[in-house]
């Protein structure tokens, strides 16, 4: 019988303790008028009186060095494909086209001075699949692939979650591919002619 009453007492004390904490926050929140202080650098240290934020007018601040949506500064991308190969969930898709010799100057260099040898007509990141692990960023040799602090990017259409960073339009890419094919055909022809000439000379 005594255990029965001690259980009731313990329950009452537990409920009273929980309610006192709830009521303390409730009354502190009443005294806190206006914004929840999201511009305050000590935001995360505020424990009293925090209540529901008026999202999207208010939002929890993003911590420094946070890893959210990816961004590729395509001007610095050399099309090496390391990020694509490293991604564990294959959410990066890249297509490259070799830059022909006479286009090297047009294609240009990275901000670090490295000559770019590939056009990158397709550089797509499916951020709906990305788990922001950061592996792609860590392997990028030119540091053009970075995480941004953008964490809120919901979309109605799934397709809008695929971000395109490519540096050529479809027509431009086709023209570049034709140029490479022409040069390869020309080189093969010259090689064939040289081989035929060598065979002719050796037969004399
Ligand atoms: S952050 Fe991780 S999951 Fe996202 S694209 Fe990079 S490697 Fe893939
Ligand atoms: S690793 Fe960096 S440089 Fe290489 S393709 Fe990816 S983003 Fe471009």
Short mmCIF file of C-alpha atoms and ligand atoms in Angstrom, two decimals:
data_model
loop_
_atom_site.label_atom_id
_atom_site.label_comp_id
_atom_site.label_asym_id
_atom_site.label_seq_id
_atom_site.Cartn_x
_atom_site.Cartn_y
_atom_site.Cartn_z
CA UNK A 1 0.00 0.00 0.00
CA UNK A 2 2.82 2.41 0.88
CA UNK A 3 4.44 1.74 -2.55
CA UNK A 4 1.13 2.67 -4.19
CA UNK A 5 1.05 6.09 -2.51
CA UNK A 6 4.77 6.71 -3.06
CA UNK A 7 4.26 6.10 -6.82
CA UNK A 8 1.41 8.62 -6.84
CA UNK A 9 3.62 11.11 -5.03
CA UNK A 10 6.53 10.55 -7.47
CA UNK A 11 4.17 11.09 -10.43
CA UNK A 12 2.83 14.31 -8.94
CA UNK A 13 6.34 15.62 -8.26
CA UNK A 14 7.48 14.72 -11.83
CA UNK A 15 4.49 16.50 -13.39
CA UNK A 16 4.99 19.55 -11.15
CA UNK A 17 8.70 19.74 -12.05
CA UNK A 18 8.00 19.49 -15.79
CA UNK A 19 5.18 22.03 -15.63
CA UNK A 20 7.31 24.49 -13.64
CA UNK A 21 9.97 24.42 -16.39
CA UNK A 22 7.30 24.85 -19.07
CA UNK A 23 5.63 27.72 -17.22
CA UNK A 24 8.99 29.42 -16.61
CA UNK A 25 9.68 29.46 -20.37
CA UNK A 26 6.07 30.46 -21.05
CA UNK A 27 6.22 33.55 -18.83
CA UNK A 28 9.72 34.49 -20.04
CA UNK A 29 8.42 34.30 -23.61
CA UNK A 30 5.57 36.69 -22.71
CA UNK A 31 8.10 39.24 -21.47
CA UNK A 32 10.17 38.88 -24.66
CA UNK A 33 8.43 41.18 -27.13
CA UNK A 34 9.22 41.37 -30.83
CA UNK A 35 11.89 39.33 -32.59
CA UNK A 36 13.59 36.44 -30.90
CA UNK A 37 16.92 38.21 -31.26
CA UNK A 38 18.23 36.34 -34.28
CA UNK A 39 20.75 39.10 -35.02
CA UNK A 40 22.23 38.67 -31.59
CA UNK A 41 25.61 36.90 -31.89
CA UNK A 42 24.73 35.13 -28.63
CA UNK A 43 21.53 33.74 -30.11
CA UNK A 44 22.43 30.13 -29.40
CA UNK A 45 23.15 30.95 -25.77
CA UNK A 46 19.69 32.35 -25.16
CA UNK A 47 17.75 29.73 -23.31
CA UNK A 48 14.96 31.68 -21.67
CA UNK A 49 11.84 32.77 -23.40
CA UNK A 50 12.58 31.45 -26.86
CA UNK A 51 9.37 30.66 -28.66
CA UNK A 52 8.24 29.78 -32.18
CA UNK A 53 10.03 31.87 -34.80
CA UNK A 54 7.98 33.87 -37.27
CA UNK A 55 9.38 31.97 -40.26
CA UNK A 56 10.25 33.05 -42.96
CA UNK A 57 10.52 36.59 -41.50
CA UNK A 58 12.72 35.08 -38.82
CA UNK A 59 15.01 32.11 -39.21
CA UNK A 60 17.50 30.35 -37.05
CA UNK A 61 20.93 31.75 -38.01
CA UNK A 62 23.21 29.45 -39.97
CA UNK A 63 26.35 28.52 -38.05
CA UNK A 64 29.70 29.64 -39.42
CA UNK A 65 31.31 26.97 -41.69
CA UNK A 66 27.96 25.30 -42.26
CA UNK A 67 27.72 22.95 -45.23
CA UNK A 68 24.59 23.51 -47.28
CA UNK A 69 23.75 23.84 -50.97
CA UNK A 70 26.70 23.37 -53.33
CA UNK A 71 27.91 25.96 -55.79
CA UNK A 72 30.42 25.51 -58.60
CA UNK A 73 32.34 28.55 -59.82
CA UNK A 74 32.52 27.11 -63.33
CA UNK A 75 35.13 29.68 -64.41
CA UNK A 76 37.61 27.85 -62.19
CA UNK A 77 36.45 24.31 -63.01
CA UNK A 78 38.94 22.29 -65.08
CA UNK A 79 36.50 19.44 -65.76
CA UNK A 80 38.72 16.85 -64.10
CA UNK A 81 35.70 14.87 -62.88
CA UNK A 82 37.18 14.06 -59.48
CA UNK A 83 34.10 15.33 -57.67
CA UNK A 84 31.81 13.21 -59.86
CA UNK A 85 33.84 10.06 -59.19
CA UNK A 86 34.08 10.75 -55.46
CA UNK A 87 30.38 11.41 -54.84
CA UNK A 88 28.94 8.42 -52.97
CA UNK A 89 25.39 9.02 -54.19
CA UNK A 90 26.21 9.96 -57.82
CA UNK A 91 24.38 13.26 -57.73
CA UNK A 92 26.97 15.10 -59.85
CA UNK A 93 26.81 14.67 -63.63
CA UNK A 94 29.56 16.12 -65.81
CA UNK A 95 30.21 16.17 -69.54
CA UNK A 96 33.43 17.56 -70.94
CA UNK A 97 34.78 18.38 -74.40
CA UNK A 98 38.47 18.63 -75.13
CA UNK A 99 39.59 22.15 -75.99
CA UNK A 100 41.30 22.21 -79.40
CA UNK A 101 44.68 23.90 -79.56
CA UNK A 102 43.50 27.14 -81.19
CA UNK A 103 40.75 27.56 -78.55
CA UNK A 104 43.02 27.27 -75.52
CA UNK A 105 43.34 31.04 -75.15
CA UNK A 106 39.57 31.49 -75.47
CA UNK A 107 38.91 28.82 -72.87
CA UNK A 108 41.32 30.59 -70.58
CA UNK A 109 42.90 29.87 -67.25
CA UNK A 110 41.60 29.39 -63.74
CA UNK A 111 42.08 32.14 -61.16
CA UNK A 112 45.06 30.10 -59.95
CA UNK A 113 46.69 30.35 -63.41
CA UNK A 114 46.03 26.77 -64.57
CA UNK A 115 45.23 26.37 -68.27
CA UNK A 116 41.77 24.87 -68.77
CA UNK A 117 41.83 21.97 -71.23
CA UNK A 118 38.18 20.98 -71.20
CA UNK A 119 34.92 22.74 -71.85
CA UNK A 120 32.31 21.70 -69.32
CA UNK A 121 28.94 21.94 -71.11
CA UNK A 122 27.21 19.89 -68.42
CA UNK A 123 27.86 20.22 -64.72
CA UNK A 124 24.66 19.30 -62.91
CA UNK A 125 24.20 18.76 -59.21
CA UNK A 126 21.04 17.07 -58.02
CA UNK A 127 20.75 18.72 -54.63
CA UNK A 128 17.70 16.63 -53.76
CA UNK A 129 20.03 13.61 -53.62
CA UNK A 130 23.04 15.41 -52.14
CA UNK A 131 23.68 14.53 -48.51
CA UNK A 132 26.16 17.42 -48.10
CA UNK A 133 28.93 15.09 -47.03
CA UNK A 134 31.53 17.43 -48.51
CA UNK A 135 33.65 14.74 -50.18
CA UNK A 136 33.37 16.40 -53.61
CA UNK A 137 34.49 19.73 -52.15
CA UNK A 138 37.48 18.18 -50.45
CA UNK A 139 38.78 16.51 -53.64
CA UNK A 140 38.32 19.51 -55.95
CA UNK A 141 41.84 20.58 -56.99
CA UNK A 142 40.90 24.16 -57.85
CA UNK A 143 38.55 24.72 -54.90
CA UNK A 144 35.83 25.95 -57.24
CA UNK A 145 33.24 23.62 -55.73
CA UNK A 146 32.03 24.95 -52.41
CA UNK A 147 29.23 24.64 -49.91
CA UNK A 148 27.13 27.76 -49.42
CA UNK A 149 25.13 28.84 -46.35
CA UNK A 150 21.89 28.48 -48.38
CA UNK A 151 19.84 25.91 -46.52
CA UNK A 152 16.30 26.82 -47.54
CA UNK A 153 15.65 25.91 -51.18
CA UNK A 154 12.48 23.84 -51.31
CA UNK A 155 10.80 23.53 -54.71
CA UNK A 156 7.43 22.36 -56.02
CA UNK A 157 9.02 20.70 -59.05
CA UNK A 158 11.63 17.99 -58.46
CA UNK A 159 13.47 19.05 -61.63
CA UNK A 160 14.21 22.45 -60.10
CA UNK A 161 16.39 20.71 -57.53
CA UNK A 162 18.93 19.98 -60.28
CA UNK A 163 21.33 22.90 -60.51
CA UNK A 164 23.12 23.56 -63.79
CA UNK A 165 26.57 25.11 -63.86
CA UNK A 166 27.76 24.16 -67.36
CA UNK A 167 29.67 26.78 -69.36
CA UNK A 168 28.36 26.06 -72.88
CA UNK A 169 24.92 26.05 -74.46
CA UNK A 170 23.79 22.91 -76.30
CA UNK A 171 24.50 24.48 -79.70
CA UNK A 172 27.93 25.70 -78.60
CA UNK A 173 28.75 22.24 -77.27
CA UNK A 174 27.74 20.62 -80.54
CA UNK A 175 29.96 23.03 -82.50
CA UNK A 176 32.92 22.26 -80.19
CA UNK A 177 32.36 18.51 -80.57
CA UNK A 178 32.27 18.87 -84.37
CA UNK A 179 35.57 20.76 -84.27
CA UNK A 180 37.21 18.02 -82.17
CA UNK A 181 35.85 15.31 -84.52
CA UNK A 182 37.17 17.18 -87.57
CA UNK A 183 40.61 17.53 -86.02
CA UNK A 184 40.68 13.87 -85.03
CA UNK A 185 39.67 12.82 -88.56
CA UNK A 186 42.37 15.07 -90.01
CA UNK A 187 44.99 13.67 -87.62
CA UNK A 188 43.98 10.09 -88.49
CA UNK A 189 44.23 10.91 -92.19
CA UNK A 190 47.70 12.39 -91.76
CA UNK A 191 48.80 9.39 -89.73
CA UNK A 192 47.51 7.04 -92.40
CA UNK A 193 49.29 9.01 -95.14
CA UNK A 194 52.53 9.00 -93.13
CA UNK A 195 52.26 5.24 -92.59
CA UNK A 196 51.62 4.66 -96.30
CA UNK A 197 54.62 6.82 -97.21
CA UNK A 198 56.83 4.97 -94.71
CA UNK A 199 55.71 1.63 -96.17
CA UNK A 200 56.44 2.92 -99.68
CA UNK A 201 59.92 4.09 -98.67
CA UNK A 202 60.75 0.80 -96.98
CA UNK A 203 59.73 -1.09 -100.14
CA UNK A 204 62.16 0.87 -102.35
S1 LIG B 1 28.39 16.82 -50.88
FE1 LIG B 1 28.59 14.56 -50.92
S2 LIG B 1 26.63 13.85 -51.69
FE2 LIG B 1 26.72 16.03 -52.15
S3 LIG B 1 27.52 16.12 -54.25
FE3 LIG B 1 29.27 16.28 -52.85
S4 LIG B 1 30.02 14.18 -52.62
FE4 LIG B 1 27.94 14.06 -53.46
S1 LIG B 2 36.70 18.41 -58.91
FE1 LIG B 2 36.51 20.64 -59.08
S2 LIG B 2 37.67 21.14 -60.94
FE2 LIG B 2 37.28 18.94 -61.00
S3 LIG B 2 35.37 18.75 -62.20
FE3 LIG B 2 34.79 18.82 -60.02
S4 LIG B 2 34.36 20.99 -59.63
FE4 LIG B 2 35.52 20.89 -61.53
#
